[in-house]
Amino acid sequence: MIGEQMSVPLTGLEAQFPAVSIGSNGTTLSFVHAWPSTFNIGDYLSSPRHYFDFECYPASESGFSRVLILGGGAFNDIGAYASSLVEADQKIAWGIGRSVPSPEDFGKSGPSIPANFSAFGSRDRALVAANRPLVPCASVMGDIVDIPRGDALGFFLNQNPAVSGESLVDIFSTIDSEAVVGTNSLSETEFRAKFALTAKIVTNSYHVAYWGLLSGRQVALIGYSSKFASILDLFELPDSVVQYQRGDGVRLLGAIERALRSDSFSRLASPMETKRAFRQANVDYAQHLVTTGLFRQIEALDESSIRRKKREIEVWRAYSLTRR
């Protein structure tokens, strides 16, 4: 089983794709997902390493000694560049998608799947094919999607200025004082506490919308790229994305106001059923990787406060975060 060694490179965060490498039976298993310079809880919690225990074969049995799992998150080139940064004999995509900025490209399948992937599972229905199963973001395996609804209206915006502009404080100052406000750069502990207060959410974060819908909340989606149309397509919901120009804070505020005026909230009819199906899709993909000989065994892990604490420490080490 996993556990011989773990490393989170603290240099190279600007590169966005550092690897977390773990030893298993003498084989090096590396996980890559986006680590933007502004912490993004959604990108961080999207990696399957948080939810599964992976046992590799020894190289003497498998014929390979280095395995890479890329995912989740959005990669416009479908992971070609990020997967090239880590040397590996076998490369696997787990729940990745695309985020194409041009509205006319919404829903298009985009470039072909890189040939160097031994297995490819995508969160985008547009990328699904006979040998490319639908694998929703692995964060569905965690209990963040089990947090019961509160009764407040919440606003969770992307902290990255390149996404939301430079004036989030100004945007938040226009929001009703009784509303819950937060960003996707909160620590997991703080995010969960704020999320638990909400029944309705306005967000320009893919993962906050994902967790909101799966936990039975109503979600108004403020979008700037194809990934927002893709998430509604994933849930087979009508396209109700209120669009704005990425990085334009003024237009973001305008989009929020339009969403509230038009009551552009989506909600799943059967969130529990969808959540079970998404979890099973991830378990089935894990079993597929075992059946095809890429791993000896993969077991789902139970969420626990200890596991969440370890994640918080890992993020603190990587970003030198203090609790806010």
PDB file of C-alpha atoms in Angstrom:
ATOM      1  CA  MET A   1       0.000   0.000   0.000  1.00  0.00           C
ATOM      2  CA  ILE A   2       0.915   3.662  -0.239  1.00  0.00           C
ATOM      3  CA  GLY A   3       2.829   5.350   2.484  1.00  0.00           C
ATOM      4  CA  GLU A   4       6.535   5.003   1.911  1.00  0.00           C
ATOM      5  CA  GLN A   5       7.164   8.660   1.136  1.00  0.00           C
ATOM      6  CA  MET A   6       5.271  11.792   0.234  1.00  0.00           C
ATOM      7  CA  SER A   7       6.608  15.080  -1.024  1.00  0.00           C
ATOM      8  CA  VAL A   8       4.961  18.358  -1.958  1.00  0.00           C
ATOM      9  CA  PRO A   9       7.468  20.498  -3.864  1.00  0.00           C
ATOM     10  CA  LEU A  10       7.322  23.954  -2.337  1.00  0.00           C
ATOM     11  CA  THR A  11       9.332  25.527  -5.117  1.00  0.00           C
ATOM     12  CA  GLY A  12       7.697  25.819  -8.488  1.00  0.00           C
ATOM     13  CA  LEU A  13       4.175  26.662  -7.354  1.00  0.00           C
ATOM     14  CA  GLU A  14       4.217  29.302 -10.077  1.00  0.00           C
ATOM     15  CA  ALA A  15       4.557  26.457 -12.571  1.00  0.00           C
ATOM     16  CA  GLN A  16       1.020  25.462 -11.450  1.00  0.00           C
ATOM     17  CA  PHE A  17       1.609  21.760 -11.796  1.00  0.00           C
ATOM     18  CA  PRO A  18       3.955  20.435  -9.108  1.00  0.00           C
ATOM     19  CA  ALA A  19       3.672  16.735  -8.348  1.00  0.00           C
ATOM     20  CA  VAL A  20       2.883  14.940  -5.111  1.00  0.00           C
ATOM     21  CA  SER A  21       4.817  11.667  -5.297  1.00  0.00           C
ATOM     22  CA  ILE A  22       4.223   8.571  -3.197  1.00  0.00           C
ATOM     23  CA  GLY A  23       6.033   5.257  -3.088  1.00  0.00           C
ATOM     24  CA  SER A  24       4.151   1.964  -3.351  1.00  0.00           C
ATOM     25  CA  ASN A  25       5.960  -1.382  -3.626  1.00  0.00           C
ATOM     26  CA  GLY A  26       8.993   0.402  -5.042  1.00  0.00           C
ATOM     27  CA  THR A  27       6.937   2.117  -7.749  1.00  0.00           C
ATOM     28  CA  THR A  28       6.660   5.910  -7.780  1.00  0.00           C
ATOM     29  CA  LEU A  29       3.097   7.149  -8.066  1.00  0.00           C
ATOM     30  CA  SER A  30       2.797  10.871  -8.827  1.00  0.00           C
ATOM     31  CA  PHE A  31      -0.328  13.026  -8.685  1.00  0.00           C
ATOM     32  CA  VAL A  32      -0.611  16.289 -10.580  1.00  0.00           C
ATOM     33  CA  HIS A  33      -3.378  18.854 -10.389  1.00  0.00           C
ATOM     34  CA  ALA A  34      -3.438  22.635 -10.628  1.00  0.00           C
ATOM     35  CA  TRP A  35      -1.694  24.443  -7.765  1.00  0.00           C
ATOM     36  CA  PRO A  36      -2.259  28.081  -8.764  1.00  0.00           C
ATOM     37  CA  SER A  37      -0.316  30.797  -6.951  1.00  0.00           C
ATOM     38  CA  THR A  38      -3.621  31.843  -5.360  1.00  0.00           C
ATOM     39  CA  PHE A  39      -4.848  28.831  -3.387  1.00  0.00           C
ATOM     40  CA  ASN A  40      -7.946  27.232  -4.915  1.00  0.00           C
ATOM     41  CA  ILE A  41      -9.714  24.751  -2.650  1.00  0.00           C
ATOM     42  CA  GLY A  42     -11.569  23.246  -5.596  1.00  0.00           C
ATOM     43  CA  ASP A  43      -8.429  22.392  -7.562  1.00  0.00           C
ATOM     44  CA  TYR A  44      -6.815  21.039  -4.422  1.00  0.00           C
ATOM     45  CA  LEU A  45      -9.693  18.761  -3.399  1.00  0.00           C
ATOM     46  CA  SER A  46     -10.200  17.467  -6.950  1.00  0.00           C
ATOM     47  CA  SER A  47      -7.283  15.025  -6.821  1.00  0.00           C
ATOM     48  CA  PRO A  48      -8.238  11.359  -6.295  1.00  0.00           C
ATOM     49  CA  ARG A  49      -5.255  10.981  -3.963  1.00  0.00           C
ATOM     50  CA  HIS A  50      -7.434  12.350  -1.158  1.00  0.00           C
ATOM     51  CA  TYR A  51     -10.090   9.655  -1.527  1.00  0.00           C
ATOM     52  CA  PHE A  52      -8.399   6.431  -2.620  1.00  0.00           C
ATOM     53  CA  ASP A  53      -5.547   4.232  -1.438  1.00  0.00           C
ATOM     54  CA  PHE A  54      -3.503   3.075  -4.420  1.00  0.00           C
ATOM     55  CA  GLU A  55      -1.370  -0.070  -4.377  1.00  0.00           C
ATOM     56  CA  CYS A  56       1.031  -0.381  -7.300  1.00  0.00           C
ATOM     57  CA  TYR A  57       2.658  -3.508  -8.644  1.00  0.00           C
ATOM     58  CA  PRO A  58       6.420  -3.839  -8.185  1.00  0.00           C
ATOM     59  CA  ALA A  59       8.238  -2.964 -11.403  1.00  0.00           C
ATOM     60  CA  SER A  60       9.412  -6.586 -11.629  1.00  0.00           C
ATOM     61  CA  GLU A  61       5.752  -7.628 -12.123  1.00  0.00           C
ATOM     62  CA  SER A  62       4.315  -4.726 -14.111  1.00  0.00           C
ATOM     63  CA  GLY A  63       7.289  -3.723 -16.226  1.00  0.00           C
ATOM     64  CA  PHE A  64       6.940  -0.068 -15.221  1.00  0.00           C
ATOM     65  CA  SER A  65       8.158   1.837 -12.177  1.00  0.00           C
ATOM     66  CA  ARG A  66       6.615   5.316 -12.569  1.00  0.00           C
ATOM     67  CA  VAL A  67       2.902   6.110 -12.776  1.00  0.00           C
ATOM     68  CA  LEU A  68       1.250   9.529 -13.112  1.00  0.00           C
ATOM     69  CA  ILE A  69      -2.360  10.410 -12.312  1.00  0.00           C
ATOM     70  CA  LEU A  70      -3.438  13.780 -13.679  1.00  0.00           C
ATOM     71  CA  GLY A  71      -6.642  15.217 -12.252  1.00  0.00           C
ATOM     72  CA  GLY A  72      -8.928  16.709 -11.641  1.00  0.00           C
ATOM     73  CA  GLY A  73      -9.331  20.265 -12.826  1.00  0.00           C
ATOM     74  CA  ALA A  74      -9.439  22.005 -16.185  1.00  0.00           C
ATOM     75  CA  PHE A  75      -6.735  21.662 -18.843  1.00  0.00           C
ATOM     76  CA  ASN A  76      -7.399  23.384 -22.149  1.00  0.00           C
ATOM     77  CA  ASP A  77      -5.016  21.047 -23.975  1.00  0.00           C
ATOM     78  CA  ILE A  78      -6.634  18.074 -22.205  1.00  0.00           C
ATOM     79  CA  GLY A  79      -3.577  17.532 -20.057  1.00  0.00           C
ATOM     80  CA  ALA A  80      -0.887  17.297 -22.735  1.00  0.00           C
ATOM     81  CA  TYR A  81       1.423  19.890 -21.178  1.00  0.00           C
ATOM     82  CA  ALA A  82       0.862  19.124 -17.494  1.00  0.00           C
ATOM     83  CA  SER A  83       1.362  15.399 -18.041  1.00  0.00           C
ATOM     84  CA  SER A  84       4.611  16.083 -19.900  1.00  0.00           C
ATOM     85  CA  LEU A  85       6.186  17.662 -16.808  1.00  0.00           C
ATOM     86  CA  VAL A  86       6.497  14.369 -14.923  1.00  0.00           C
ATOM     87  CA  GLU A  87       8.405  11.392 -16.229  1.00  0.00           C
ATOM     88  CA  ALA A  88       6.168   8.335 -16.098  1.00  0.00           C
ATOM     89  CA  ASP A  89       5.827   4.979 -17.820  1.00  0.00           C
ATOM     90  CA  GLN A  90       2.036   5.067 -17.482  1.00  0.00           C
ATOM     91  CA  LYS A  91      -0.109   8.226 -17.509  1.00  0.00           C
ATOM     92  CA  ILE A  92      -3.724   8.361 -16.373  1.00  0.00           C
ATOM     93  CA  ALA A  93      -6.280  11.178 -16.562  1.00  0.00           C
ATOM     94  CA  TRP A  94      -8.851  11.165 -13.773  1.00  0.00           C
ATOM     95  CA  GLY A  95     -11.834  13.502 -14.021  1.00  0.00           C
ATOM     96  CA  ILE A  96     -10.209  16.301 -16.011  1.00  0.00           C
ATOM     97  CA  GLY A  97     -12.063  18.818 -18.153  1.00  0.00           C
ATOM     98  CA  ARG A  98     -11.543  21.882 -20.317  1.00  0.00           C
ATOM     99  CA  SER A  99     -12.099  25.594 -19.768  1.00  0.00           C
ATOM    100  CA  VAL A 100     -12.273  27.291 -23.153  1.00  0.00           C
ATOM    101  CA  PRO A 101     -12.688  31.067 -22.839  1.00  0.00           C
ATOM    102  CA  SER A 102     -14.597  31.734 -26.044  1.00  0.00           C
ATOM    103  CA  PRO A 103     -18.398  31.348 -25.699  1.00  0.00           C
ATOM    104  CA  GLU A 104     -18.711  30.071 -29.265  1.00  0.00           C
ATOM    105  CA  ASP A 105     -16.526  27.108 -28.261  1.00  0.00           C
ATOM    106  CA  PHE A 106     -18.896  26.045 -25.464  1.00  0.00           C
ATOM    107  CA  GLY A 107     -19.715  22.372 -25.804  1.00  0.00           C
ATOM    108  CA  LYS A 108     -17.107  21.623 -28.468  1.00  0.00           C
ATOM    109  CA  SER A 109     -14.964  18.548 -27.930  1.00  0.00           C
ATOM    110  CA  GLY A 110     -11.706  20.366 -28.654  1.00  0.00           C
ATOM    111  CA  PRO A 111      -8.341  18.733 -29.368  1.00  0.00           C
ATOM    112  CA  SER A 112      -7.852  15.005 -29.548  1.00  0.00           C
ATOM    113  CA  ILE A 113      -6.878  13.059 -26.445  1.00  0.00           C
ATOM    114  CA  PRO A 114      -3.074  12.849 -26.020  1.00  0.00           C
ATOM    115  CA  ALA A 115      -1.851   9.458 -27.163  1.00  0.00           C
ATOM    116  CA  ASN A 116       0.405   8.995 -24.127  1.00  0.00           C
ATOM    117  CA  PHE A 117      -2.502   8.359 -21.709  1.00  0.00           C
ATOM    118  CA  SER A 118      -2.992   4.735 -20.765  1.00  0.00           C
ATOM    119  CA  ALA A 119      -6.463   5.590 -19.423  1.00  0.00           C
ATOM    120  CA  PHE A 120      -8.558   8.712 -19.789  1.00  0.00           C
ATOM    121  CA  GLY A 121     -11.572   9.629 -17.663  1.00  0.00           C
ATOM    122  CA  SER A 122     -13.175  13.052 -18.109  1.00  0.00           C
ATOM    123  CA  ARG A 123     -15.679  15.139 -16.162  1.00  0.00           C
ATOM    124  CA  ASP A 124     -16.923  16.666 -19.456  1.00  0.00           C
ATOM    125  CA  ARG A 125     -19.595  14.787 -21.399  1.00  0.00           C
ATOM    126  CA  ALA A 126     -18.173  16.320 -24.602  1.00  0.00           C
ATOM    127  CA  LEU A 127     -14.953  14.328 -24.069  1.00  0.00           C
ATOM    128  CA  VAL A 128     -16.637  11.011 -23.325  1.00  0.00           C
ATOM    129  CA  ALA A 129     -16.317   8.130 -25.789  1.00  0.00           C
ATOM    130  CA  ALA A 130     -16.364   4.345 -25.712  1.00  0.00           C
ATOM    131  CA  ASN A 131     -12.853   4.176 -24.271  1.00  0.00           C
ATOM    132  CA  ARG A 132     -13.102   7.458 -22.363  1.00  0.00           C
ATOM    133  CA  PRO A 133     -15.622   7.098 -19.512  1.00  0.00           C
ATOM    134  CA  LEU A 134     -17.416   9.914 -17.741  1.00  0.00           C
ATOM    135  CA  VAL A 135     -15.620  10.380 -14.416  1.00  0.00           C
ATOM    136  CA  PRO A 136     -17.042  13.327 -12.440  1.00  0.00           C
ATOM    137  CA  CYS A 137     -14.671  15.252 -10.200  1.00  0.00           C
ATOM    138  CA  ALA A 138     -13.306  12.939  -7.499  1.00  0.00           C
ATOM    139  CA  SER A 139     -14.182  15.440  -4.749  1.00  0.00           C
ATOM    140  CA  VAL A 140     -17.640  13.837  -4.779  1.00  0.00           C
ATOM    141  CA  MET A 141     -15.988  11.051  -2.781  1.00  0.00           C
ATOM    142  CA  GLY A 142     -15.458  13.426   0.149  1.00  0.00           C
ATOM    143  CA  ASP A 143     -18.078  14.408   2.683  1.00  0.00           C
ATOM    144  CA  ILE A 144     -18.072  18.081   1.691  1.00  0.00           C
ATOM    145  CA  VAL A 145     -21.030  17.179  -0.543  1.00  0.00           C
ATOM    146  CA  ASP A 146     -22.825  15.683   2.473  1.00  0.00           C
ATOM    147  CA  ILE A 147     -22.934  18.949   4.429  1.00  0.00           C
ATOM    148  CA  PRO A 148     -26.626  19.677   5.138  1.00  0.00           C
ATOM    149  CA  ARG A 149     -28.182  22.872   3.841  1.00  0.00           C
ATOM    150  CA  GLY A 150     -28.555  25.919   6.019  1.00  0.00           C
ATOM    151  CA  ASP A 151     -30.984  28.735   5.258  1.00  0.00           C
ATOM    152  CA  ALA A 152     -28.776  31.635   4.098  1.00  0.00           C
ATOM    153  CA  LEU A 153     -27.865  33.024   0.693  1.00  0.00           C
ATOM    154  CA  GLY A 154     -24.135  32.620   0.057  1.00  0.00           C
ATOM    155  CA  PHE A 155     -21.711  34.267  -2.369  1.00  0.00           C
ATOM    156  CA  PHE A 156     -18.506  32.320  -3.076  1.00  0.00           C
ATOM    157  CA  LEU A 157     -16.253  33.984  -5.644  1.00  0.00           C
ATOM    158  CA  ASN A 158     -12.937  33.016  -7.186  1.00  0.00           C
ATOM    159  CA  GLN A 159     -10.156  34.798  -5.311  1.00  0.00           C
ATOM    160  CA  ASN A 160      -7.841  34.891  -8.332  1.00  0.00           C
ATOM    161  CA  PRO A 161      -7.755  38.482  -9.736  1.00  0.00           C
ATOM    162  CA  ALA A 162      -7.293  37.066 -13.237  1.00  0.00           C
ATOM    163  CA  VAL A 163     -10.760  35.538 -12.844  1.00  0.00           C
ATOM    164  CA  SER A 164     -12.713  37.970 -10.652  1.00  0.00           C
ATOM    165  CA  GLY A 165     -10.826  41.239 -11.069  1.00  0.00           C
ATOM    166  CA  GLU A 166      -8.981  43.266  -8.492  1.00  0.00           C
ATOM    167  CA  SER A 167     -11.927  44.487  -6.399  1.00  0.00           C
ATOM    168  CA  LEU A 168     -13.596  41.563  -4.624  1.00  0.00           C
ATOM    169  CA  VAL A 169     -13.814  43.699  -1.482  1.00  0.00           C
ATOM    170  CA  ASP A 170     -15.861  46.250  -3.433  1.00  0.00           C
ATOM    171  CA  ILE A 171     -18.122  43.518  -4.784  1.00  0.00           C
ATOM    172  CA  PHE A 172     -18.677  42.025  -1.344  1.00  0.00           C
ATOM    173  CA  SER A 173     -19.465  45.486   0.050  1.00  0.00           C
ATOM    174  CA  THR A 174     -22.542  45.650  -2.210  1.00  0.00           C
ATOM    175  CA  ILE A 175     -23.967  42.367  -0.889  1.00  0.00           C
ATOM    176  CA  ASP A 176     -26.633  42.213   1.806  1.00  0.00           C
ATOM    177  CA  SER A 177     -25.006  42.093   5.232  1.00  0.00           C
ATOM    178  CA  GLU A 178     -27.037  39.013   6.170  1.00  0.00           C
ATOM    179  CA  ALA A 179     -25.605  36.981   3.287  1.00  0.00           C
ATOM    180  CA  VAL A 180     -22.660  34.603   3.689  1.00  0.00           C
ATOM    181  CA  VAL A 181     -19.597  35.678   1.708  1.00  0.00           C
ATOM    182  CA  GLY A 182     -16.397  33.807   0.971  1.00  0.00           C
ATOM    183  CA  THR A 183     -13.919  32.790  -1.705  1.00  0.00           C
ATOM    184  CA  ASN A 184     -12.460  29.585  -3.060  1.00  0.00           C
ATOM    185  CA  SER A 185      -9.159  30.391  -1.341  1.00  0.00           C
ATOM    186  CA  LEU A 186     -10.541  29.791   2.145  1.00  0.00           C
ATOM    187  CA  SER A 187      -9.043  26.950   4.127  1.00  0.00           C
ATOM    188  CA  GLU A 188     -11.081  23.766   3.986  1.00  0.00           C
ATOM    189  CA  THR A 189     -12.193  24.270   7.611  1.00  0.00           C
ATOM    190  CA  GLU A 190     -13.398  27.809   6.983  1.00  0.00           C
ATOM    191  CA  PHE A 191     -15.047  26.974   3.681  1.00  0.00           C
ATOM    192  CA  ARG A 192     -17.002  24.104   5.209  1.00  0.00           C
ATOM    193  CA  ALA A 193     -18.226  26.320   8.050  1.00  0.00           C
ATOM    194  CA  LYS A 194     -19.517  29.009   5.676  1.00  0.00           C
ATOM    195  CA  PHE A 195     -20.900  26.488   3.177  1.00  0.00           C
ATOM    196  CA  ALA A 196     -22.935  24.826   5.951  1.00  0.00           C
ATOM    197  CA  LEU A 197     -24.881  28.060   6.502  1.00  0.00           C
ATOM    198  CA  THR A 198     -26.194  28.250   2.946  1.00  0.00           C
ATOM    199  CA  ALA A 199     -29.274  27.069   1.084  1.00  0.00           C
ATOM    200  CA  LYS A 200     -28.655  29.104  -2.093  1.00  0.00           C
ATOM    201  CA  ILE A 201     -25.287  29.960  -3.621  1.00  0.00           C
ATOM    202  CA  VAL A 202     -24.075  32.453  -6.208  1.00  0.00           C
ATOM    203  CA  THR A 203     -20.633  31.514  -7.529  1.00  0.00           C
ATOM    204  CA  ASN A 204     -18.122  31.732 -10.366  1.00  0.00           C
ATOM    205  CA  SER A 205     -16.303  28.632  -9.091  1.00  0.00           C
ATOM    206  CA  TYR A 206     -16.807  25.293 -10.859  1.00  0.00           C
ATOM    207  CA  HIS A 207     -16.197  23.273  -7.721  1.00  0.00           C
ATOM    208  CA  VAL A 208     -18.339  25.382  -5.400  1.00  0.00           C
ATOM    209  CA  ALA A 209     -21.186  24.933  -7.893  1.00  0.00           C
ATOM    210  CA  TYR A 210     -20.445  21.187  -8.073  1.00  0.00           C
ATOM    211  CA  TRP A 211     -20.568  20.793  -4.296  1.00  0.00           C
ATOM    212  CA  GLY A 212     -23.600  23.041  -4.015  1.00  0.00           C
ATOM    213  CA  LEU A 213     -25.685  21.051  -6.499  1.00  0.00           C
ATOM    214  CA  LEU A 214     -24.617  17.667  -5.136  1.00  0.00           C
ATOM    215  CA  SER A 215     -25.555  18.721  -1.584  1.00  0.00           C
ATOM    216  CA  GLY A 216     -29.030  19.822  -2.645  1.00  0.00           C
ATOM    217  CA  ARG A 217     -28.447  23.559  -2.705  1.00  0.00           C
ATOM    218  CA  GLN A 218     -29.708  25.985  -5.313  1.00  0.00           C
ATOM    219  CA  VAL A 219     -26.877  27.440  -7.381  1.00  0.00           C
ATOM    220  CA  ALA A 220     -26.678  30.531  -9.612  1.00  0.00           C
ATOM    221  CA  LEU A 221     -23.704  30.042 -11.910  1.00  0.00           C
ATOM    222  CA  ILE A 222     -21.712  33.087 -13.037  1.00  0.00           C
ATOM    223  CA  GLY A 223     -19.449  31.890 -15.845  1.00  0.00           C
ATOM    224  CA  TYR A 224     -16.612  33.032 -18.069  1.00  0.00           C
ATOM    225  CA  SER A 225     -15.689  29.857 -19.956  1.00  0.00           C
ATOM    226  CA  SER A 226     -16.938  26.555 -21.325  1.00  0.00           C
ATOM    227  CA  LYS A 227     -16.518  24.735 -18.012  1.00  0.00           C
ATOM    228  CA  PHE A 228     -19.646  26.395 -16.649  1.00  0.00           C
ATOM    229  CA  ALA A 229     -21.779  25.147 -19.534  1.00  0.00           C
ATOM    230  CA  SER A 230     -20.062  21.781 -19.082  1.00  0.00           C
ATOM    231  CA  ILE A 231     -21.022  21.448 -15.427  1.00  0.00           C
ATOM    232  CA  LEU A 232     -24.690  22.051 -16.187  1.00  0.00           C
ATOM    233  CA  ASP A 233     -24.396  19.549 -19.029  1.00  0.00           C
ATOM    234  CA  LEU A 234     -22.793  17.103 -16.599  1.00  0.00           C
ATOM    235  CA  PHE A 235     -25.851  17.390 -14.359  1.00  0.00           C
ATOM    236  CA  GLU A 236     -28.180  17.404 -17.386  1.00  0.00           C
ATOM    237  CA  LEU A 237     -29.571  20.783 -16.342  1.00  0.00           C
ATOM    238  CA  PRO A 238     -30.655  23.621 -18.672  1.00  0.00           C
ATOM    239  CA  ASP A 239     -27.931  26.127 -19.519  1.00  0.00           C
ATOM    240  CA  SER A 240     -28.618  29.044 -17.164  1.00  0.00           C
ATOM    241  CA  VAL A 241     -25.067  30.412 -16.918  1.00  0.00           C
ATOM    242  CA  VAL A 242     -24.927  34.206 -16.513  1.00  0.00           C
ATOM    243  CA  GLN A 243     -21.782  35.146 -18.412  1.00  0.00           C
ATOM    244  CA  TYR A 244     -19.178  37.863 -17.883  1.00  0.00           C
ATOM    245  CA  GLN A 245     -15.693  38.626 -19.177  1.00  0.00           C
ATOM    246  CA  ARG A 246     -13.011  36.783 -17.208  1.00  0.00           C
ATOM    247  CA  GLY A 247     -11.033  39.177 -14.984  1.00  0.00           C
ATOM    248  CA  ASP A 248     -13.551  42.045 -15.292  1.00  0.00           C
ATOM    249  CA  GLY A 249     -14.798  42.833 -11.791  1.00  0.00           C
ATOM    250  CA  VAL A 250     -17.334  45.387 -12.986  1.00  0.00           C
ATOM    251  CA  ARG A 251     -18.940  42.895 -15.354  1.00  0.00           C
ATOM    252  CA  LEU A 252     -18.782  40.212 -12.665  1.00  0.00           C
ATOM    253  CA  LEU A 253     -20.829  42.416 -10.340  1.00  0.00           C
ATOM    254  CA  GLY A 254     -23.259  43.098 -13.173  1.00  0.00           C
ATOM    255  CA  ALA A 255     -23.610  39.371 -13.828  1.00  0.00           C
ATOM    256  CA  ILE A 256     -24.310  38.713 -10.143  1.00  0.00           C
ATOM    257  CA  GLU A 257     -27.013  41.368 -10.152  1.00  0.00           C
ATOM    258  CA  ARG A 258     -28.557  39.884 -13.318  1.00  0.00           C
ATOM    259  CA  ALA A 259     -28.555  36.407 -11.802  1.00  0.00           C
ATOM    260  CA  LEU A 260     -30.373  37.627  -8.708  1.00  0.00           C
ATOM    261  CA  ARG A 261     -32.913  39.665 -10.689  1.00  0.00           C
ATOM    262  CA  SER A 262     -33.721  36.774 -13.001  1.00  0.00           C
ATOM    263  CA  ASP A 263     -33.615  34.187 -10.199  1.00  0.00           C
ATOM    264  CA  SER A 264     -31.146  32.108 -12.254  1.00  0.00           C
ATOM    265  CA  PHE A 265     -30.805  29.288  -9.728  1.00  0.00           C
ATOM    266  CA  SER A 266     -30.429  25.633 -10.689  1.00  0.00           C
ATOM    267  CA  ARG A 267     -31.189  22.686  -8.450  1.00  0.00           C
ATOM    268  CA  LEU A 268     -31.059  18.912  -8.809  1.00  0.00           C
ATOM    269  CA  ALA A 269     -34.321  17.013  -8.515  1.00  0.00           C
ATOM    270  CA  SER A 270     -32.545  14.065  -6.834  1.00  0.00           C
ATOM    271  CA  PRO A 271     -29.148  15.175  -5.460  1.00  0.00           C
ATOM    272  CA  MET A 272     -28.693  12.009  -3.394  1.00  0.00           C
ATOM    273  CA  GLU A 273     -29.237   9.810  -6.430  1.00  0.00           C
ATOM    274  CA  THR A 274     -26.829  11.898  -8.524  1.00  0.00           C
ATOM    275  CA  LYS A 275     -24.223  11.852  -5.783  1.00  0.00           C
ATOM    276  CA  ARG A 276     -24.410   8.065  -5.546  1.00  0.00           C
ATOM    277  CA  ALA A 277     -24.061   7.754  -9.320  1.00  0.00           C
ATOM    278  CA  PHE A 278     -21.049  10.085  -9.411  1.00  0.00           C
ATOM    279  CA  ARG A 279     -19.364   8.226  -6.569  1.00  0.00           C
ATOM    280  CA  GLN A 280     -19.983   4.909  -8.286  1.00  0.00           C
ATOM    281  CA  ALA A 281     -18.483   6.289 -11.509  1.00  0.00           C
ATOM    282  CA  ASN A 282     -15.264   7.064  -9.630  1.00  0.00           C
ATOM    283  CA  VAL A 283     -15.228   3.629  -7.965  1.00  0.00           C
ATOM    284  CA  ASP A 284     -15.860   1.976 -11.341  1.00  0.00           C
ATOM    285  CA  TYR A 285     -12.971   3.918 -12.880  1.00  0.00           C
ATOM    286  CA  ALA A 286     -10.695   2.817 -10.053  1.00  0.00           C
ATOM    287  CA  GLN A 287     -11.716  -0.781 -10.700  1.00  0.00           C
ATOM    288  CA  HIS A 288     -11.081  -0.295 -14.420  1.00  0.00           C
ATOM    289  CA  LEU A 289      -7.501   0.758 -13.647  1.00  0.00           C
ATOM    290  CA  VAL A 290      -7.073  -2.409 -11.588  1.00  0.00           C
ATOM    291  CA  THR A 291      -8.670  -4.645 -14.204  1.00  0.00           C
ATOM    292  CA  THR A 292      -6.402  -3.288 -16.927  1.00  0.00           C
ATOM    293  CA  GLY A 293      -3.317  -4.010 -14.813  1.00  0.00           C
ATOM    294  CA  LEU A 294      -2.250  -0.471 -13.984  1.00  0.00           C
ATOM    295  CA  PHE A 295      -2.661  -1.067 -10.235  1.00  0.00           C
ATOM    296  CA  ARG A 296      -2.760  -4.086  -7.990  1.00  0.00           C
ATOM    297  CA  GLN A 297      -5.497  -2.595  -5.849  1.00  0.00           C
ATOM    298  CA  ILE A 298      -7.363   0.682  -5.300  1.00  0.00           C
ATOM    299  CA  GLU A 299      -9.580   1.121  -2.258  1.00  0.00           C
ATOM    300  CA  ALA A 300     -11.872   4.008  -1.395  1.00  0.00           C
ATOM    301  CA  LEU A 301     -10.923   5.800   1.806  1.00  0.00           C
ATOM    302  CA  ASP A 302     -13.350   6.942   4.475  1.00  0.00           C
ATOM    303  CA  GLU A 303     -13.387  10.678   5.133  1.00  0.00           C
ATOM    304  CA  SER A 304     -12.265  11.626   8.616  1.00  0.00           C
ATOM    305  CA  SER A 305     -11.321  14.698  10.626  1.00  0.00           C
ATOM    306  CA  ILE A 306      -7.749  13.387  10.735  1.00  0.00           C
ATOM    307  CA  ARG A 307      -7.597  13.214   6.941  1.00  0.00           C
ATOM    308  CA  ARG A 308      -8.969  16.740   6.665  1.00  0.00           C
ATOM    309  CA  LYS A 309      -6.402  17.965   9.188  1.00  0.00           C
ATOM    310  CA  LYS A 310      -3.591  16.394   7.194  1.00  0.00           C
ATOM    311  CA  ARG A 311      -4.839  18.178   4.098  1.00  0.00           C
ATOM    312  CA  GLU A 312      -4.892  21.476   5.941  1.00  0.00           C
ATOM    313  CA  ILE A 313      -1.311  20.990   7.099  1.00  0.00           C
ATOM    314  CA  GLU A 314      -0.231  20.083   3.568  1.00  0.00           C
ATOM    315  CA  VAL A 315      -1.783  23.268   2.174  1.00  0.00           C
ATOM    316  CA  TRP A 316      -0.282  25.357   4.951  1.00  0.00           C
ATOM    317  CA  ARG A 317       3.176  23.997   4.110  1.00  0.00           C
ATOM    318  CA  ALA A 318       2.720  24.661   0.400  1.00  0.00           C
ATOM    319  CA  TYR A 319       1.282  28.152   0.671  1.00  0.00           C
ATOM    320  CA  SER A 320       2.419  29.316   4.125  1.00  0.00           C
ATOM    321  CA  LEU A 321      -1.238  30.017   4.866  1.00  0.00           C
ATOM    322  CA  THR A 322      -2.452  31.120   8.229  1.00  0.00           C
ATOM    323  CA  ARG A 323      -6.053  30.724   9.298  1.00  0.00           C
ATOM    324  CA  ARG A 324      -8.176  33.611   8.183  1.00  0.00           C
TER     325      ARG A 324
END
